[in-house]
Amino acid sequence: MKCSAKGVCAAKGFTANGIHVGIRDQDPARKDLALIYSEQPGTAACVYTTNKVKGAPIQVTKAHLKNGTAQAIVVNSGNANTCNADGIEIAEAMCDSAAHALDIDPEKMMIASTGVIGQPLPLGPITANMAKLAAGLDQDGHTDAAQAIMTTDTHPKEYAVTFELDGKPCALGGMAKGSGMIHPNMATMLSFVTTDVNISAAMLTEALHEVCADTYNMIYIDGDTSTNDTFGVLANGMAGNACITEKNEDYQIFKKALYEVAMHLSKMLAKDGEGATKLLTCKVTGGASVKDAKSDRHVGSFFDPAEVCDLWRGCQLGPDLVCHWICRCQSGYRSGGC
């Protein structure tokens, strides 16, 4: 498995673009509308926020993915389109506008929004620039798209890998955003992965949930989860491999590729957390099972802001031996031993 620099455009048949339309401010350098497009429809699956309050884009995407297929993804930053009376209407209108520019069925659109909650999302700037966005789709547009979904991120986050299935060269790449409101199970994050692997919707969904549990659902910055979190995958099958319809060797190779991309992007998110100066990892050994290792008995208190005291936070910034032993001491009463 090799690393690729093409992000969401690493796989065959995918193009992307990101432009400034003025959703959040008038600085033309701040892109705020992204589009990812596949030459042909493919299987699609998503994992969403566990927050009981869910943004309108999530509701629309869920409805569109009932048949497990999609062809394009439109994303805006600067406004979450959440807790708005006309939120679903706006999200559907964005899908209609993008679908018209791409000449595809609006039901084949996935949509996501990120940014300020509770403020009306202005549709005018989006629809007025959708044709320009679509016209600029390019195999080198992956970084523009990654920049367009950023909010408080300090840099775009992309990663991709190449591998083989059934003797066919395949690729899988993704982009992500999120710097604050990051907490296990999902966060104020968006991540989209594209691949040319031929895989059934059922197997894609299975792999997505398995990988998400050990990547995006294991990162923490500040203890909050958002209303719009979405991790989506679109697979167009253009690699030409035999369709993956069961958990065979090809499924395991695909899942490994998805895990590698998701893990790299997850670490990028955590490292770029608001105010973060270090990336800390917690390794749990000796658990009776994976579920037990993830339980509060072992790591739960480290992810609970109410239980993480100032001494603990301060020790994470100190490289000396005293800080090391204080951390060991606190781990003893926080998680039942070290």
JSON list of C-alpha atoms in Angstrom, two decimals, residues 136-287:
[
{"chain": "A", "resi": 136, "resn": "GLY", "atom": "CA", "xyz": [-13.76, 24.26, -12.44]},
{"chain": "A", "resi": 137, "resn": "LEU", "atom": "CA", "xyz": [-13.84, 20.56, -11.48]},
{"chain": "A", "resi": 138, "resn": "ASP", "atom": "CA", "xyz": [-10.41, 19.07, -12.03]},
{"chain": "A", "resi": 139, "resn": "GLN", "atom": "CA", "xyz": [-8.26, 16.11, -11.02]},
{"chain": "A", "resi": 140, "resn": "ASP", "atom": "CA", "xyz": [-5.96, 18.63, -9.32]},
{"chain": "A", "resi": 141, "resn": "GLY", "atom": "CA", "xyz": [-8.80, 20.34, -7.45]},
{"chain": "A", "resi": 142, "resn": "HIS", "atom": "CA", "xyz": [-8.57, 18.20, -4.33]},
{"chain": "A", "resi": 143, "resn": "THR", "atom": "CA", "xyz": [-6.70, 20.77, -2.23]},
{"chain": "A", "resi": 144, "resn": "ASP", "atom": "CA", "xyz": [-9.10, 23.55, -3.25]},
{"chain": "A", "resi": 145, "resn": "ALA", "atom": "CA", "xyz": [-11.97, 21.36, -2.05]},
{"chain": "A", "resi": 146, "resn": "ALA", "atom": "CA", "xyz": [-10.16, 20.55, 1.20]},
{"chain": "A", "resi": 147, "resn": "GLN", "atom": "CA", "xyz": [-9.57, 24.25, 1.83]},
{"chain": "A", "resi": 148, "resn": "ALA", "atom": "CA", "xyz": [-13.21, 25.12, 1.13]},
{"chain": "A", "resi": 149, "resn": "ILE", "atom": "CA", "xyz": [-14.54, 22.94, 3.96]},
{"chain": "A", "resi": 150, "resn": "MET", "atom": "CA", "xyz": [-12.21, 24.41, 6.62]},
{"chain": "A", "resi": 151, "resn": "THR", "atom": "CA", "xyz": [-13.51, 26.51, 9.50]},
{"chain": "A", "resi": 152, "resn": "THR", "atom": "CA", "xyz": [-11.01, 27.09, 12.30]},
{"chain": "A", "resi": 153, "resn": "ASP", "atom": "CA", "xyz": [-8.55, 24.59, 10.82]},
{"chain": "A", "resi": 154, "resn": "THR", "atom": "CA", "xyz": [-5.08, 26.05, 10.24]},
{"chain": "A", "resi": 155, "resn": "HIS", "atom": "CA", "xyz": [-4.41, 23.92, 7.16]},
{"chain": "A", "resi": 156, "resn": "PRO", "atom": "CA", "xyz": [-6.21, 21.51, 4.79]},
{"chain": "A", "resi": 157, "resn": "LYS", "atom": "CA", "xyz": [-6.18, 17.81, 5.66]},
{"chain": "A", "resi": 158, "resn": "GLU", "atom": "CA", "xyz": [-5.80, 15.23, 2.87]},
{"chain": "A", "resi": 159, "resn": "TYR", "atom": "CA", "xyz": [-4.45, 11.72, 2.51]},
{"chain": "A", "resi": 160, "resn": "ALA", "atom": "CA", "xyz": [-4.67, 8.91, -0.05]},
{"chain": "A", "resi": 161, "resn": "VAL", "atom": "CA", "xyz": [-3.30, 5.43, -0.72]},
{"chain": "A", "resi": 162, "resn": "THR", "atom": "CA", "xyz": [-2.99, 3.11, -3.72]},
{"chain": "A", "resi": 163, "resn": "PHE", "atom": "CA", "xyz": [-3.24, -0.69, -3.63]},
{"chain": "A", "resi": 164, "resn": "GLU", "atom": "CA", "xyz": [-4.38, -3.68, -5.70]},
{"chain": "A", "resi": 165, "resn": "LEU", "atom": "CA", "xyz": [-7.55, -5.75, -5.67]},
{"chain": "A", "resi": 166, "resn": "ASP", "atom": "CA", "xyz": [-8.17, -8.69, -7.96]},
{"chain": "A", "resi": 167, "resn": "GLY", "atom": "CA", "xyz": [-5.03, -7.68, -9.88]},
{"chain": "A", "resi": 168, "resn": "LYS", "atom": "CA", "xyz": [-6.47, -4.19, -10.55]},
{"chain": "A", "resi": 169, "resn": "PRO", "atom": "CA", "xyz": [-4.81, -0.97, -9.36]},
{"chain": "A", "resi": 170, "resn": "CYS", "atom": "CA", "xyz": [-7.07, 0.87, -6.92]},
{"chain": "A", "resi": 171, "resn": "ALA", "atom": "CA", "xyz": [-6.94, 4.14, -4.99]},
{"chain": "A", "resi": 172, "resn": "LEU", "atom": "CA", "xyz": [-8.68, 5.57, -1.95]},
{"chain": "A", "resi": 173, "resn": "GLY", "atom": "CA", "xyz": [-8.31, 9.13, -0.74]},
{"chain": "A", "resi": 174, "resn": "GLY", "atom": "CA", "xyz": [-9.98, 11.56, 1.58]},
{"chain": "A", "resi": 175, "resn": "MET", "atom": "CA", "xyz": [-10.19, 15.01, 3.09]},
{"chain": "A", "resi": 176, "resn": "ALA", "atom": "CA", "xyz": [-11.34, 16.19, 6.51]},
{"chain": "A", "resi": 177, "resn": "LYS", "atom": "CA", "xyz": [-11.94, 19.29, 8.59]},
{"chain": "A", "resi": 178, "resn": "GLY", "atom": "CA", "xyz": [-12.36, 19.97, 12.28]},
{"chain": "A", "resi": 179, "resn": "SER", "atom": "CA", "xyz": [-10.40, 21.74, 15.03]},
{"chain": "A", "resi": 180, "resn": "GLY", "atom": "CA", "xyz": [-12.88, 22.24, 17.85]},
{"chain": "A", "resi": 181, "resn": "MET", "atom": "CA", "xyz": [-15.86, 20.41, 19.40]},
{"chain": "A", "resi": 182, "resn": "ILE", "atom": "CA", "xyz": [-13.97, 17.14, 18.95]},
{"chain": "A", "resi": 183, "resn": "HIS", "atom": "CA", "xyz": [-14.98, 14.25, 21.20]},
{"chain": "A", "resi": 184, "resn": "PRO", "atom": "CA", "xyz": [-15.52, 10.49, 20.80]},
{"chain": "A", "resi": 185, "resn": "ASN", "atom": "CA", "xyz": [-18.17, 9.49, 19.00]},
{"chain": "A", "resi": 186, "resn": "MET", "atom": "CA", "xyz": [-17.82, 11.90, 16.11]},
{"chain": "A", "resi": 187, "resn": "ALA", "atom": "CA", "xyz": [-17.11, 15.57, 16.47]},
{"chain": "A", "resi": 188, "resn": "THR", "atom": "CA", "xyz": [-17.52, 18.89, 14.71]},
{"chain": "A", "resi": 189, "resn": "MET", "atom": "CA", "xyz": [-15.86, 17.26, 11.77]},
{"chain": "A", "resi": 190, "resn": "LEU", "atom": "CA", "xyz": [-16.55, 16.44, 8.17]},
{"chain": "A", "resi": 191, "resn": "SER", "atom": "CA", "xyz": [-14.64, 13.81, 6.25]},
{"chain": "A", "resi": 192, "resn": "PHE", "atom": "CA", "xyz": [-15.20, 12.50, 2.75]},
{"chain": "A", "resi": 193, "resn": "VAL", "atom": "CA", "xyz": [-13.45, 9.57, 1.14]},
{"chain": "A", "resi": 194, "resn": "THR", "atom": "CA", "xyz": [-13.57, 8.57, -2.51]},
{"chain": "A", "resi": 195, "resn": "THR", "atom": "CA", "xyz": [-12.45, 5.32, -4.09]},
{"chain": "A", "resi": 196, "resn": "ASP", "atom": "CA", "xyz": [-12.63, 3.51, -7.43]},
{"chain": "A", "resi": 197, "resn": "VAL", "atom": "CA", "xyz": [-13.12, 0.14, -5.73]},
{"chain": "A", "resi": 198, "resn": "ASN", "atom": "CA", "xyz": [-16.14, -1.89, -6.79]},
{"chain": "A", "resi": 199, "resn": "ILE", "atom": "CA", "xyz": [-17.93, -2.76, -3.53]},
{"chain": "A", "resi": 200, "resn": "SER", "atom": "CA", "xyz": [-21.56, -3.35, -2.58]},
{"chain": "A", "resi": 201, "resn": "ALA", "atom": "CA", "xyz": [-23.40, -0.77, -0.49]},
{"chain": "A", "resi": 202, "resn": "ALA", "atom": "CA", "xyz": [-23.81, -3.30, 2.33]},
{"chain": "A", "resi": 203, "resn": "MET", "atom": "CA", "xyz": [-20.08, -4.10, 2.50]},
{"chain": "A", "resi": 204, "resn": "LEU", "atom": "CA", "xyz": [-19.16, -0.42, 2.18]},
{"chain": "A", "resi": 205, "resn": "THR", "atom": "CA", "xyz": [-21.43, 0.44, 5.09]},
{"chain": "A", "resi": 206, "resn": "GLU", "atom": "CA", "xyz": [-19.96, -2.39, 7.17]},
{"chain": "A", "resi": 207, "resn": "ALA", "atom": "CA", "xyz": [-16.37, -1.31, 6.50]},
{"chain": "A", "resi": 208, "resn": "LEU", "atom": "CA", "xyz": [-17.20, 2.34, 7.18]},
{"chain": "A", "resi": 209, "resn": "HIS", "atom": "CA", "xyz": [-18.70, 1.62, 10.60]},
{"chain": "A", "resi": 210, "resn": "GLU", "atom": "CA", "xyz": [-15.86, -0.72, 11.59]},
{"chain": "A", "resi": 211, "resn": "VAL", "atom": "CA", "xyz": [-13.19, 1.80, 10.60]},
{"chain": "A", "resi": 212, "resn": "CYS", "atom": "CA", "xyz": [-14.96, 4.82, 12.09]},
{"chain": "A", "resi": 213, "resn": "ALA", "atom": "CA", "xyz": [-15.16, 3.09, 15.47]},
{"chain": "A", "resi": 214, "resn": "ASP", "atom": "CA", "xyz": [-11.37, 2.91, 15.69]},
{"chain": "A", "resi": 215, "resn": "THR", "atom": "CA", "xyz": [-10.46, 6.25, 14.08]},
{"chain": "A", "resi": 216, "resn": "TYR", "atom": "CA", "xyz": [-12.79, 9.26, 14.13]},
{"chain": "A", "resi": 217, "resn": "ASN", "atom": "CA", "xyz": [-14.66, 7.91, 17.13]},
{"chain": "A", "resi": 218, "resn": "MET", "atom": "CA", "xyz": [-11.45, 7.79, 19.16]},
{"chain": "A", "resi": 219, "resn": "ILE", "atom": "CA", "xyz": [-10.20, 11.38, 18.93]},
{"chain": "A", "resi": 220, "resn": "TYR", "atom": "CA", "xyz": [-10.68, 14.07, 21.56]},
{"chain": "A", "resi": 221, "resn": "ILE", "atom": "CA", "xyz": [-9.93, 17.79, 21.80]},
{"chain": "A", "resi": 222, "resn": "ASP", "atom": "CA", "xyz": [-12.44, 19.60, 23.99]},
{"chain": "A", "resi": 223, "resn": "GLY", "atom": "CA", "xyz": [-15.31, 17.33, 25.02]},
{"chain": "A", "resi": 224, "resn": "ASP", "atom": "CA", "xyz": [-18.08, 18.55, 22.67]},
{"chain": "A", "resi": 225, "resn": "THR", "atom": "CA", "xyz": [-19.86, 16.89, 19.76]},
{"chain": "A", "resi": 226, "resn": "SER", "atom": "CA", "xyz": [-21.53, 18.86, 17.02]},
{"chain": "A", "resi": 227, "resn": "THR", "atom": "CA", "xyz": [-24.78, 18.66, 15.04]},
{"chain": "A", "resi": 228, "resn": "ASN", "atom": "CA", "xyz": [-23.40, 18.20, 11.52]},
{"chain": "A", "resi": 229, "resn": "ASP", "atom": "CA", "xyz": [-20.64, 15.59, 11.82]},
{"chain": "A", "resi": 230, "resn": "THR", "atom": "CA", "xyz": [-20.47, 13.38, 8.75]},
{"chain": "A", "resi": 231, "resn": "PHE", "atom": "CA", "xyz": [-18.03, 10.74, 7.52]},
{"chain": "A", "resi": 232, "resn": "GLY", "atom": "CA", "xyz": [-18.99, 9.70, 4.00]},
{"chain": "A", "resi": 233, "resn": "VAL", "atom": "CA", "xyz": [-17.54, 7.34, 1.40]},
{"chain": "A", "resi": 234, "resn": "LEU", "atom": "CA", "xyz": [-18.29, 7.23, -2.32]},
{"chain": "A", "resi": 235, "resn": "ALA", "atom": "CA", "xyz": [-17.09, 4.23, -4.36]},
{"chain": "A", "resi": 236, "resn": "ASN", "atom": "CA", "xyz": [-17.58, 4.39, -8.14]},
{"chain": "A", "resi": 237, "resn": "GLY", "atom": "CA", "xyz": [-16.24, 0.94, -9.07]},
{"chain": "A", "resi": 238, "resn": "MET", "atom": "CA", "xyz": [-14.11, 2.24, -11.94]},
{"chain": "A", "resi": 239, "resn": "ALA", "atom": "CA", "xyz": [-11.05, 0.20, -10.85]},
{"chain": "A", "resi": 240, "resn": "GLY", "atom": "CA", "xyz": [-12.74, -2.79, -12.43]},
{"chain": "A", "resi": 241, "resn": "ASN", "atom": "CA", "xyz": [-12.16, -5.28, -9.61]},
{"chain": "A", "resi": 242, "resn": "ALA", "atom": "CA", "xyz": [-14.65, -8.04, -8.93]},
{"chain": "A", "resi": 243, "resn": "CYS", "atom": "CA", "xyz": [-17.41, -6.53, -6.79]},
{"chain": "A", "resi": 244, "resn": "ILE", "atom": "CA", "xyz": [-16.84, -7.07, -3.06]},
{"chain": "A", "resi": 245, "resn": "THR", "atom": "CA", "xyz": [-20.03, -8.61, -1.73]},
{"chain": "A", "resi": 246, "resn": "GLU", "atom": "CA", "xyz": [-18.72, -10.52, 1.28]},
{"chain": "A", "resi": 247, "resn": "LYS", "atom": "CA", "xyz": [-16.04, -10.28, 3.95]},
{"chain": "A", "resi": 248, "resn": "ASN", "atom": "CA", "xyz": [-13.34, -11.99, 1.93]},
{"chain": "A", "resi": 249, "resn": "GLU", "atom": "CA", "xyz": [-9.65, -11.15, 1.43]},
{"chain": "A", "resi": 250, "resn": "ASP", "atom": "CA", "xyz": [-10.46, -8.25, -0.90]},
{"chain": "A", "resi": 251, "resn": "TYR", "atom": "CA", "xyz": [-12.78, -6.80, 1.76]},
{"chain": "A", "resi": 252, "resn": "GLN", "atom": "CA", "xyz": [-9.97, -6.91, 4.32]},
{"chain": "A", "resi": 253, "resn": "ILE", "atom": "CA", "xyz": [-7.57, -5.16, 1.93]},
{"chain": "A", "resi": 254, "resn": "PHE", "atom": "CA", "xyz": [-10.17, -2.47, 1.22]},
{"chain": "A", "resi": 255, "resn": "LYS", "atom": "CA", "xyz": [-10.89, -1.99, 4.91]},
{"chain": "A", "resi": 256, "resn": "LYS", "atom": "CA", "xyz": [-7.17, -1.70, 5.63]},
{"chain": "A", "resi": 257, "resn": "ALA", "atom": "CA", "xyz": [-6.89, 1.08, 3.02]},
{"chain": "A", "resi": 258, "resn": "LEU", "atom": "CA", "xyz": [-9.91, 2.88, 4.45]},
{"chain": "A", "resi": 259, "resn": "TYR", "atom": "CA", "xyz": [-8.48, 2.52, 7.96]},
{"chain": "A", "resi": 260, "resn": "GLU", "atom": "CA", "xyz": [-5.09, 3.93, 6.93]},
{"chain": "A", "resi": 261, "resn": "VAL", "atom": "CA", "xyz": [-6.65, 7.02, 5.34]},
{"chain": "A", "resi": 262, "resn": "ALA", "atom": "CA", "xyz": [-9.11, 7.57, 8.20]},
{"chain": "A", "resi": 263, "resn": "MET", "atom": "CA", "xyz": [-6.39, 7.11, 10.84]},
{"chain": "A", "resi": 264, "resn": "HIS", "atom": "CA", "xyz": [-4.06, 9.61, 9.17]},
{"chain": "A", "resi": 265, "resn": "LEU", "atom": "CA", "xyz": [-6.87, 12.16, 8.82]},
{"chain": "A", "resi": 266, "resn": "SER", "atom": "CA", "xyz": [-7.99, 11.57, 12.43]},
{"chain": "A", "resi": 267, "resn": "LYS", "atom": "CA", "xyz": [-4.50, 12.32, 13.74]},
{"chain": "A", "resi": 268, "resn": "MET", "atom": "CA", "xyz": [-4.33, 15.42, 11.54]},
{"chain": "A", "resi": 269, "resn": "LEU", "atom": "CA", "xyz": [-7.58, 16.65, 13.10]},
{"chain": "A", "resi": 270, "resn": "ALA", "atom": "CA", "xyz": [-6.41, 16.03, 16.66]},
{"chain": "A", "resi": 271, "resn": "LYS", "atom": "CA", "xyz": [-3.00, 17.60, 16.06]},
{"chain": "A", "resi": 272, "resn": "ASP", "atom": "CA", "xyz": [-4.63, 20.72, 14.59]},
{"chain": "A", "resi": 273, "resn": "GLY", "atom": "CA", "xyz": [-7.09, 21.12, 17.48]},
{"chain": "A", "resi": 274, "resn": "GLU", "atom": "CA", "xyz": [-7.89, 24.63, 18.61]},
{"chain": "A", "resi": 275, "resn": "GLY", "atom": "CA", "xyz": [-5.05, 25.70, 20.88]},
{"chain": "A", "resi": 276, "resn": "ALA", "atom": "CA", "xyz": [-3.30, 22.32, 20.63]},
{"chain": "A", "resi": 277, "resn": "THR", "atom": "CA", "xyz": [0.48, 22.20, 20.90]},
{"chain": "A", "resi": 278, "resn": "LYS", "atom": "CA", "xyz": [0.88, 18.43, 21.19]},
{"chain": "A", "resi": 279, "resn": "LEU", "atom": "CA", "xyz": [-0.70, 15.27, 19.85]},
{"chain": "A", "resi": 280, "resn": "LEU", "atom": "CA", "xyz": [-1.16, 12.73, 22.65]},
{"chain": "A", "resi": 281, "resn": "THR", "atom": "CA", "xyz": [-2.05, 9.08, 22.11]},
{"chain": "A", "resi": 282, "resn": "CYS", "atom": "CA", "xyz": [-3.40, 6.64, 24.68]},
{"chain": "A", "resi": 283, "resn": "LYS", "atom": "CA", "xyz": [-2.53, 2.94, 24.29]},
{"chain": "A", "resi": 284, "resn": "VAL", "atom": "CA", "xyz": [-4.62, 0.46, 26.25]},
{"chain": "A", "resi": 285, "resn": "THR", "atom": "CA", "xyz": [-3.39, -3.10, 26.80]},
{"chain": "A", "resi": 286, "resn": "GLY", "atom": "CA", "xyz": [-4.79, -6.00, 28.78]},
{"chain": "A", "resi": 287, "resn": "GLY", "atom": "CA", "xyz": [-8.45, -5.37, 28.10]}
]
